[in-house]
XYZ file of C-alpha atoms in Angstrom:
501
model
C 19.347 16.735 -19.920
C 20.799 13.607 -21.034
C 19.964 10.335 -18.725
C 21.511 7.137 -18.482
C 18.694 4.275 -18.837
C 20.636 1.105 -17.014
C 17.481 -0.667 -16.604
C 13.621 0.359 -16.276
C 12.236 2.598 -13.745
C 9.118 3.931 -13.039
C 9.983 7.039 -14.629
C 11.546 5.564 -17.403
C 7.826 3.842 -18.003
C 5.920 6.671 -17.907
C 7.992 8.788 -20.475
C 7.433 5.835 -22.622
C 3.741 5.999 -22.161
C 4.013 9.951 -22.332
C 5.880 9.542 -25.702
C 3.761 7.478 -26.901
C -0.158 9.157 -26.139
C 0.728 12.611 -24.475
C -2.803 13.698 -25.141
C -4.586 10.553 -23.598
C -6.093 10.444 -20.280
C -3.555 9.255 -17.836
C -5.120 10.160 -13.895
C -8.796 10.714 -12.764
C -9.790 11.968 -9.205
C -12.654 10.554 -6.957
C -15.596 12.656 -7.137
C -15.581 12.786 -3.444
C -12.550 14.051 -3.203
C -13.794 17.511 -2.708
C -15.434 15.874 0.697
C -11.853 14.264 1.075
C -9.616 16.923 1.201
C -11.147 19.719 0.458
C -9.681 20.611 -3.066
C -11.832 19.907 -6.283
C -11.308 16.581 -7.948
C -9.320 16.705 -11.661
C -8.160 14.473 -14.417
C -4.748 14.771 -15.942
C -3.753 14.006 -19.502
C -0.387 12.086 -19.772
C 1.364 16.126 -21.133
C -0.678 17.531 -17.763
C 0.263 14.912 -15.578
C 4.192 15.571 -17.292
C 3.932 19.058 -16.089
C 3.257 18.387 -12.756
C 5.782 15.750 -11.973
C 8.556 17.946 -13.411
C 6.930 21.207 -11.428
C 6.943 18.659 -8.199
C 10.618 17.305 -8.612
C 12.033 21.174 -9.814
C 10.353 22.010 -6.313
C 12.073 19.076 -4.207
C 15.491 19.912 -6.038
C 15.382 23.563 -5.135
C 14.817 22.551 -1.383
C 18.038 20.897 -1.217
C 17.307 17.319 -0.991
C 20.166 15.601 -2.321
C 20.049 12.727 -4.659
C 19.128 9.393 -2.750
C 17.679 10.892 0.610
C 14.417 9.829 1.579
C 10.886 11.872 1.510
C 7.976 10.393 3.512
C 4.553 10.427 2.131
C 1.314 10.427 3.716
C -1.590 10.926 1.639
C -5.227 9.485 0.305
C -5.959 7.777 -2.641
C -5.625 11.431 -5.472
C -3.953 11.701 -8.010
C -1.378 14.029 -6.118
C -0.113 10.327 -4.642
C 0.706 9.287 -7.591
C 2.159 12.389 -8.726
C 4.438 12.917 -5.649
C 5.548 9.027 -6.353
C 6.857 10.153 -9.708
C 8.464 13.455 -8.841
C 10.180 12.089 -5.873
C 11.540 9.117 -8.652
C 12.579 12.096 -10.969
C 14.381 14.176 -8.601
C 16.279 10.897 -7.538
C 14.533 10.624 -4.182
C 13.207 7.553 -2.493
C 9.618 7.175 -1.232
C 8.661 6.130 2.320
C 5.283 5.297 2.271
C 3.075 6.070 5.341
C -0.159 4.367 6.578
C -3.155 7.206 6.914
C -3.739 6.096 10.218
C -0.869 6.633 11.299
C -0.180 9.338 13.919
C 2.451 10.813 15.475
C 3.684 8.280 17.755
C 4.080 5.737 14.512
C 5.299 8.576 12.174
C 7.787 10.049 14.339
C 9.262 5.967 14.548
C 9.222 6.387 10.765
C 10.819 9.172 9.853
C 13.748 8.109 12.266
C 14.465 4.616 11.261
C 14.676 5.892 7.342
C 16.558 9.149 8.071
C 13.703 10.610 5.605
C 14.643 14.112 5.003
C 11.341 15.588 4.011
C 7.486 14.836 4.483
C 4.558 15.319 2.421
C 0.835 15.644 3.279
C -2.121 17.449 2.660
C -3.709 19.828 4.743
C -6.359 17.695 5.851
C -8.017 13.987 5.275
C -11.648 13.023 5.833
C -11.266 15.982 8.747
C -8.137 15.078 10.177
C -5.387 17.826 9.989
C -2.609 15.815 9.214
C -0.526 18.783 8.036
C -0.358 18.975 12.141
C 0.419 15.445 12.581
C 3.546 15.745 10.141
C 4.014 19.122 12.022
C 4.434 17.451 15.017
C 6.125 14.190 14.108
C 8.644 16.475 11.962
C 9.694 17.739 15.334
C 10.499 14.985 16.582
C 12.702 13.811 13.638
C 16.321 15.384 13.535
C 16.681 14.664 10.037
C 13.651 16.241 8.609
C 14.608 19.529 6.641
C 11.515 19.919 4.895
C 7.991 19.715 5.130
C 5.517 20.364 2.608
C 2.079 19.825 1.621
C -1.060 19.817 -0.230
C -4.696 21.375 -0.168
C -5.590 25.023 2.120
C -4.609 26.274 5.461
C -1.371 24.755 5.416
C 0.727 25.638 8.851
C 3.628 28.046 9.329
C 6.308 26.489 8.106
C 4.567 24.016 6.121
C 5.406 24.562 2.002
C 2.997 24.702 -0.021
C 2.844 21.997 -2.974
C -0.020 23.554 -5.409
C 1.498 26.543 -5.325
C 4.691 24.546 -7.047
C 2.164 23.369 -9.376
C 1.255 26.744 -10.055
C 4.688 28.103 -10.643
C 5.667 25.392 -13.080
C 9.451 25.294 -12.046
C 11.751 23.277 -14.820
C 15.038 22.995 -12.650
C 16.449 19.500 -13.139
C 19.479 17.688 -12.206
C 21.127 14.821 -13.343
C 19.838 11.190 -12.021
C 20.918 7.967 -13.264
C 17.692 5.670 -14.380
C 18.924 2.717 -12.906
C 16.180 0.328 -11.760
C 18.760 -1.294 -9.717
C 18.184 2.092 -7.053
C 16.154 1.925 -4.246
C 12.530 3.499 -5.290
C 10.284 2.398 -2.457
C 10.226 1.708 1.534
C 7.164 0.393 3.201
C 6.774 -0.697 6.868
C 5.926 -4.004 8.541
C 5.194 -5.459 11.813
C 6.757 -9.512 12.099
C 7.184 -11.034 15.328
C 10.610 -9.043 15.549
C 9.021 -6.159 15.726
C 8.806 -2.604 13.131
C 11.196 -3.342 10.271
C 11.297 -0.569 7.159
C 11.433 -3.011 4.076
C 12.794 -1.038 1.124
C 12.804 -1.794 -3.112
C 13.717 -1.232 -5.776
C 12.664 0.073 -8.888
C 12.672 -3.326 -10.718
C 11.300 -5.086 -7.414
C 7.940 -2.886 -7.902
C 8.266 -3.455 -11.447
C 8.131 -7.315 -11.293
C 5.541 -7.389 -8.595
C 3.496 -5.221 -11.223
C 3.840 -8.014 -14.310
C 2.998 -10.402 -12.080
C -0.152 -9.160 -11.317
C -0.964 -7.468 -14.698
C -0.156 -11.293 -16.627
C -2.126 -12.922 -14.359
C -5.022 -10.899 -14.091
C -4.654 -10.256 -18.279
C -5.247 -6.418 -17.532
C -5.303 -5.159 -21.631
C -3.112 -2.346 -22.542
C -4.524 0.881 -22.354
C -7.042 -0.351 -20.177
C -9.093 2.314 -17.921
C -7.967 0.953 -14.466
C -10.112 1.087 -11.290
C -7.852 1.504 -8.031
C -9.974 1.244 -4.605
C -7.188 -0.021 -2.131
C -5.139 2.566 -0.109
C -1.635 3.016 -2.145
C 0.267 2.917 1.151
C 2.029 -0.369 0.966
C 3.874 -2.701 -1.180
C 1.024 -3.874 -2.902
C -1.394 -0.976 -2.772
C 1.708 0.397 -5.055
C 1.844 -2.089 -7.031
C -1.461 -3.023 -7.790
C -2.433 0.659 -8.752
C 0.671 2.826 -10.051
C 2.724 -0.425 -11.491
C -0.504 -1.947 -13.272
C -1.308 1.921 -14.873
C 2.099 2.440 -16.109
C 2.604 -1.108 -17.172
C -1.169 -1.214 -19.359
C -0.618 2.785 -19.849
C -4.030 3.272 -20.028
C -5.746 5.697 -17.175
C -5.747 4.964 -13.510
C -9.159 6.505 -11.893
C -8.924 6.756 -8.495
C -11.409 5.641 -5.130
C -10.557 6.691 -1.685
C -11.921 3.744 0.575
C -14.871 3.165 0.483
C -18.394 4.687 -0.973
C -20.328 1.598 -2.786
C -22.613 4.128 -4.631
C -19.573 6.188 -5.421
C -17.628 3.425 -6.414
C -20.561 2.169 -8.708
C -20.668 5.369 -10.344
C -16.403 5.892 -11.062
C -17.070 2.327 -13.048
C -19.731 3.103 -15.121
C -18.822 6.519 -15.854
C -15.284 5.920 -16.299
C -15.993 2.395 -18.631
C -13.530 0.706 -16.191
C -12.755 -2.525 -17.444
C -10.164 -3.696 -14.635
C -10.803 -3.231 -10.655
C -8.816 -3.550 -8.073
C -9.887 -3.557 -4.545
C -9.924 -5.476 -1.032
C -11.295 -9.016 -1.763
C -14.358 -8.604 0.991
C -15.775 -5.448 -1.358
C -14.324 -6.834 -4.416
C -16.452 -10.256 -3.611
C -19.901 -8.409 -2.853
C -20.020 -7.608 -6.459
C -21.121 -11.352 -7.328
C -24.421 -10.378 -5.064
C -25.592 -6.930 -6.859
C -25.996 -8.439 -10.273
C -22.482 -6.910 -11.736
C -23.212 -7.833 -14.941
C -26.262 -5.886 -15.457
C -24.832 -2.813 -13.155
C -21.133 -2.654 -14.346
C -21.191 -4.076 -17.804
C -17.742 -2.867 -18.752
C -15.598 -4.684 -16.027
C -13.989 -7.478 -17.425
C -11.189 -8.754 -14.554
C -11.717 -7.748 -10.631
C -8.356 -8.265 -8.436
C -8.936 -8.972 -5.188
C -6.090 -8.124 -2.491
C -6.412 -10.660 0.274
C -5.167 -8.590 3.496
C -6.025 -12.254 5.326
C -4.868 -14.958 2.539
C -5.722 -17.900 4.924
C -8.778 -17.180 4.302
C -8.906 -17.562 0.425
C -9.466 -21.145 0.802
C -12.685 -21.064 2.439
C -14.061 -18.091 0.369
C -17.441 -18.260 -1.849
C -17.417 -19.049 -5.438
C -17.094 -15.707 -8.012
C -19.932 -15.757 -10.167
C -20.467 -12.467 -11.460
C -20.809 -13.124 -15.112
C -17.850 -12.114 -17.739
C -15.474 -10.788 -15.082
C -12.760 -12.544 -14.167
C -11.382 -12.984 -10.684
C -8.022 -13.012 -9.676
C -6.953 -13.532 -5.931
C -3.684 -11.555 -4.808
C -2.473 -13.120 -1.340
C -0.763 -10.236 0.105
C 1.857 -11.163 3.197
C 2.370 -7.942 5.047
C 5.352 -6.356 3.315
C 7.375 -9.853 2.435
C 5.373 -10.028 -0.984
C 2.700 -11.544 -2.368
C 1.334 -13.823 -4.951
C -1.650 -14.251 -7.734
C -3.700 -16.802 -8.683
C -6.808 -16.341 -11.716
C -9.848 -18.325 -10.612
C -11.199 -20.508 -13.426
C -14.743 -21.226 -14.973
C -15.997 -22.699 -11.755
C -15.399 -20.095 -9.461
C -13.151 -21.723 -7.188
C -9.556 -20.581 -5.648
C -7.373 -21.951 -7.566
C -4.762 -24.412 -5.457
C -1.472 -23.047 -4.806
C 1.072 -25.577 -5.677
C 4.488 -25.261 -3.979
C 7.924 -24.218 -6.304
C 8.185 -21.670 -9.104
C 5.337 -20.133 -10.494
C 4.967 -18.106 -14.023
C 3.126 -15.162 -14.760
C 0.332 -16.376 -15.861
C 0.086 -19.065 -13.113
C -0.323 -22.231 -15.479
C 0.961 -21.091 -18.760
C 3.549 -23.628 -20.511
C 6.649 -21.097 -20.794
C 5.497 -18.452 -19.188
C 8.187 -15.950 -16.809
C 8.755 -17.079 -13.425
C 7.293 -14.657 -11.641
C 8.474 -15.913 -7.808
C 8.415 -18.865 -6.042
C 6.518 -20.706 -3.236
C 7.517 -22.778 -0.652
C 7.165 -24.817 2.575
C 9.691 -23.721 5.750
C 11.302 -26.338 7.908
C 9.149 -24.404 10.455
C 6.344 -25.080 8.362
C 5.465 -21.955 7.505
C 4.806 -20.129 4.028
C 8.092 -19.108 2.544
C 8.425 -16.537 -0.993
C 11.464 -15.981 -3.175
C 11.593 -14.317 -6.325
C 12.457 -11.084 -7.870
C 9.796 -8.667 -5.921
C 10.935 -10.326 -2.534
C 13.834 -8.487 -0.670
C 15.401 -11.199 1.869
C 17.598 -8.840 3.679
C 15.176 -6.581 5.011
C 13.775 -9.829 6.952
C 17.297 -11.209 7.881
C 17.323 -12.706 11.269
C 19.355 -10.491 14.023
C 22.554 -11.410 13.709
C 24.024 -13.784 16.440
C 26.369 -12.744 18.968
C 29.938 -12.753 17.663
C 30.876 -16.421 19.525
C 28.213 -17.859 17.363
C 28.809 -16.129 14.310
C 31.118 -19.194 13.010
C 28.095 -21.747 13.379
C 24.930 -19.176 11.959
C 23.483 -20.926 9.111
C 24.101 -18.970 6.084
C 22.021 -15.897 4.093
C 18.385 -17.055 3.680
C 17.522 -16.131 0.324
C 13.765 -16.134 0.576
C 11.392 -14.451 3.512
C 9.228 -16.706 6.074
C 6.108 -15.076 5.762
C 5.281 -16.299 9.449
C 2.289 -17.910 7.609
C 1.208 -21.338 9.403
C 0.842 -23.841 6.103
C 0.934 -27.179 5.420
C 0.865 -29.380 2.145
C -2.634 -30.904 1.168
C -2.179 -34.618 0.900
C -4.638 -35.687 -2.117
C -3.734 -32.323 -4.149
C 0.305 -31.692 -2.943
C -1.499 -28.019 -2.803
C -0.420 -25.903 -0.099
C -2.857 -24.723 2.663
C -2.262 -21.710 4.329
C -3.982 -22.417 7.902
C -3.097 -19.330 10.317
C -1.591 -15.909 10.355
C 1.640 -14.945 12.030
C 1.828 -15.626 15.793
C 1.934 -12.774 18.192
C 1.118 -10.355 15.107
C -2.705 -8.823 15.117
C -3.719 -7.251 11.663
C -6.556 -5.002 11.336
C -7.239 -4.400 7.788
C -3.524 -2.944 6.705
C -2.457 -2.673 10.010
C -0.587 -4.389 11.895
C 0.292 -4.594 15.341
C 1.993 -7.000 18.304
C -0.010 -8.410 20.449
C 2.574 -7.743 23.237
C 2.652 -3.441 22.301
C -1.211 -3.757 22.514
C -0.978 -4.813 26.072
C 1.767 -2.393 26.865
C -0.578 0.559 25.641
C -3.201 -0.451 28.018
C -1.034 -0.600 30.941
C -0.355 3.370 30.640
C -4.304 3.691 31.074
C -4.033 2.569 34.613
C -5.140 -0.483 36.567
C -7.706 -2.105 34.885
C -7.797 -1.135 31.336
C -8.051 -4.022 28.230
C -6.776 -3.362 25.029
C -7.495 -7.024 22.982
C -7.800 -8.005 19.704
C -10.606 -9.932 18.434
C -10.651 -12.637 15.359
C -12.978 -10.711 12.175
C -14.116 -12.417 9.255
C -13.622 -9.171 7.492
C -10.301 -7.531 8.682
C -8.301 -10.203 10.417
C -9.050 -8.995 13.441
C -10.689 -5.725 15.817
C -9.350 -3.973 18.135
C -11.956 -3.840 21.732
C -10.795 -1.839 24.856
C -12.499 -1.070 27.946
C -11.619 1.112 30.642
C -12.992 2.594 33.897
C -13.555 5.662 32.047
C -13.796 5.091 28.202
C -13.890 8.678 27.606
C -10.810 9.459 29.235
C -8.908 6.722 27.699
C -9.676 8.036 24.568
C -7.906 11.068 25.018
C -5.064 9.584 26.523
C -4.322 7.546 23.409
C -4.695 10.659 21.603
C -1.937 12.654 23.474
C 0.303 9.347 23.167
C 0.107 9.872 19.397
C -1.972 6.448 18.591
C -3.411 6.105 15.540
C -7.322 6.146 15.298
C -8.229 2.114 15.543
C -6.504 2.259 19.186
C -8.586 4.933 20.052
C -11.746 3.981 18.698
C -11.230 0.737 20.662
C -12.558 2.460 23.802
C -15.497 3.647 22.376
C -18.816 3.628 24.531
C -20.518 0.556 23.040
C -24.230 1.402 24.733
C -23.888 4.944 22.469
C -22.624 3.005 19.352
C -25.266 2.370 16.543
């Protein structure tokens, strides 16, 4: 079959890689994984990992999924993530991604708002059965036609994925390799509320060589992913930096420090990527004596106001490089230099690599009249943040298409430096870890517990922020937020704290 290349996609840079090293090692499992999910962990060459992805898309083509509909996907950090990203690309699909937390309450919201037309899971995740939570939320979705799945025990109903891997199906259809085509959407809380934020292929692409050029990730580098895939950046910063280095992506579900330790060593990673709190305890185990193959350590800042005030990196050769992620607006890099310091964030365009006379412009940065963090640049979609639209008497005097996203970030320009200082996080919005929530939904939750339950959120060094509940009957609350269909960090907010270790 004959495509049309318009302008990179991520299929399009895989074949290349595929064309150009079939035999070497693309994808590598966790070892856990087996403790995971059940299923054994494997590792794919660039041919294997070929096979699958056209055995994966052959299998969404013959379930009638027409070209452009959407197909949510819910799963850990395997290689069958990254596969299912792929196939969905080649069969001309679009990817929703979903949080693992999520439950059915948040999933069913999902799957509405994007019309997705199919779901994918596996049958079960650190011993939750989410092939019953997309069961469930699937019912609730009019537009789902198909749901399918990975691992054993799959429901009625529920197709089964590795046996499409096992059939090795070749049908095909024509799809237009246009980067230009929606590839991704990924969810976000602002102080509007749930928007779906979608992008496309050569969005994900340019977020990807901004981060590879900055962090100087070498091609055909062995690439250490430990940050959940589920989001803008997790995406980017694990399937867009593999495809763009083509090297091998080996793969961590969150978190197991001896594990982790191990994957490195055995793996020779030289690049990893992970949440800046683990990716900064490094510095204290001696790294260069333990991992003496890592040579650059991203760390994704879920908090980025707190970059600032973080310690210095020392960990002998590695080099740092800190990724301020906004929520689902975007996100920019910055390499930290011989001292060990953050490096400041000036305001206006900004190359990839920061600093470097002549380098790409790989976004911009700049200062709100509301005073908060704005971003525009190539990997930043404006219109999925567009202010509601007035009512029609006003619509003569609205101010015109804003062509970069307010972050919500509280920042302010440094007066000795002309740095900017990023000083609090979105008002009204609580995030906890990659989650985010409004502080006005939290309270509404607690009200269907009855007269006198709290559901707060509390500041965290760590994660932004934890969630703390209390109820006349913890217990009980519990498994009321279970039947509503809340994910896991409401619930566990009404633990019993005496019983807690």
């Amino acid at each position: 079959m004959i495509q049309t290349n318009a302008s990179p996609t991520l299929d399009g840079l895989f074949r290349r890689v595929l064309a150009r090293k079939p035999d070497g090692l693309a994808l590598l499992d966790p070892p856990n994984k087996l403790r995971v999910t059940g299923q054994l962990p494997k590792r794919l060459t660039f041919a294997e990992a070929d096979r699958a992805i056209t055995a994966l898309s052959a299998h969404f083509i013959e379930s009638g999924l027409p070209n452009n509909s959407v197909i949510a996907v819910q799963l850990p950090n395997t290689i069958e993530f990254m596969l299912t990203v792929l196939a969905a690309h080649r069969a001309g699909l679009v990817v929703a991604l979903l949080p693992l937390l999520w439950r059915q309450a948040e999933l069913t919201v999902a799957l509405n708002r994007t019309g997705a037309r199919a779901i994918v899971t596996t049958s079960k995740i650190d011993g939750v059965s989410h092939a019953d939570l997309a069961m469930n939320a699937a019912a609730e979705a009019f537009s789902i036609r198909h749901v399918c799945g990975f691992g054993n025990d799959l429901p009625e109903g529920m197709a089964s994925l590795d046996l499409a891997l096992e059939t090795r199906s070749t049908t095909t259809r024509a799809v237009v390799q246009d980067g230009r085509k929606a590839a991704i959407i990924s969810f976000d809380v602002t102080a509007e509320g749930f928007r779906p934020v979608p992008r496309t292929h050569l969005g994900l692409i340019a977020g990807g060589l901004a981060l590879s050029l900055e962090s100087d990730v070498p091609q055909g580098a062995t690439v250490m992913s430990a940050f959940a895939p589920s989001s803008f950046a997790g995406l980017t910063s694990s399937l867009m930096v593999w495809l763009l280095s083509g090297g091998a992506l080996a793969l961590h579900h969150p978190f197991e420090a001896d594990v982790l330790e191990r994957q490195i060593n055995e793996h020779g990673c030289e690049t990893l990527i992970a949440p800046a709190q683990l990716a900064l305890r490094l510095s204290e185990i001696e790294m260069a004596s333990r991992l003496p193959a890592l040579r650059q350590v991203i760390a994704l800042w879920r908090a980025p106001e707190q970059v600032a005030s973080s310690p210095l990196w020392n960990a002998g050769p590695a080099i740092l490089t800190d990724v301020y992620l906004f929520g689902e607006a975007g996100m920019f890099s910055a390499r930290r230099g011989d001292d060990g310091a953050p490096l400041p964030i000036l305001p206006g365009p900004h190359g990839a690599p920061r600093n470097v006379p002549g380098a790409s412009i790989a976004g911009e940065v700049l200062l709100t009249p509301k005073g908060t963090l704005g971003l525009r640049g190539p990997m930043v979609t404006p219109a999925a943040y567009a202010p509601a639209l007035a009512p029609q008497s006003d619509q003569l005097m609205a101010q015109p298409p804003r062509d970069y996203v307010d972050t919500e970030y509280a920042a302010r320009l440094d007066r000795s430096t002309g740095a900017i200082n990023i000083t609090a996080p979105p008002s009204g919005v609580m995030a906890v870890g990659g989650y985010r929530f409004l502080s006005h939904d939290l309270q509404e939750w607690a009200k269907r517990l009855g007269q006198g339950a709290l559901l707060t959120a509390l500041p965290d060094r760590i994660s932004g922020h934890r969630l703390a509940g209390r109820a006349n009957d913890n217990a009980r609350a519990r498994e009321a937020l279970n039947e509503l269909g809340l994910n896991p960090l409401m619930v566990e907010a009404f633990r019993d704290r005496a019983n807690s270790t």
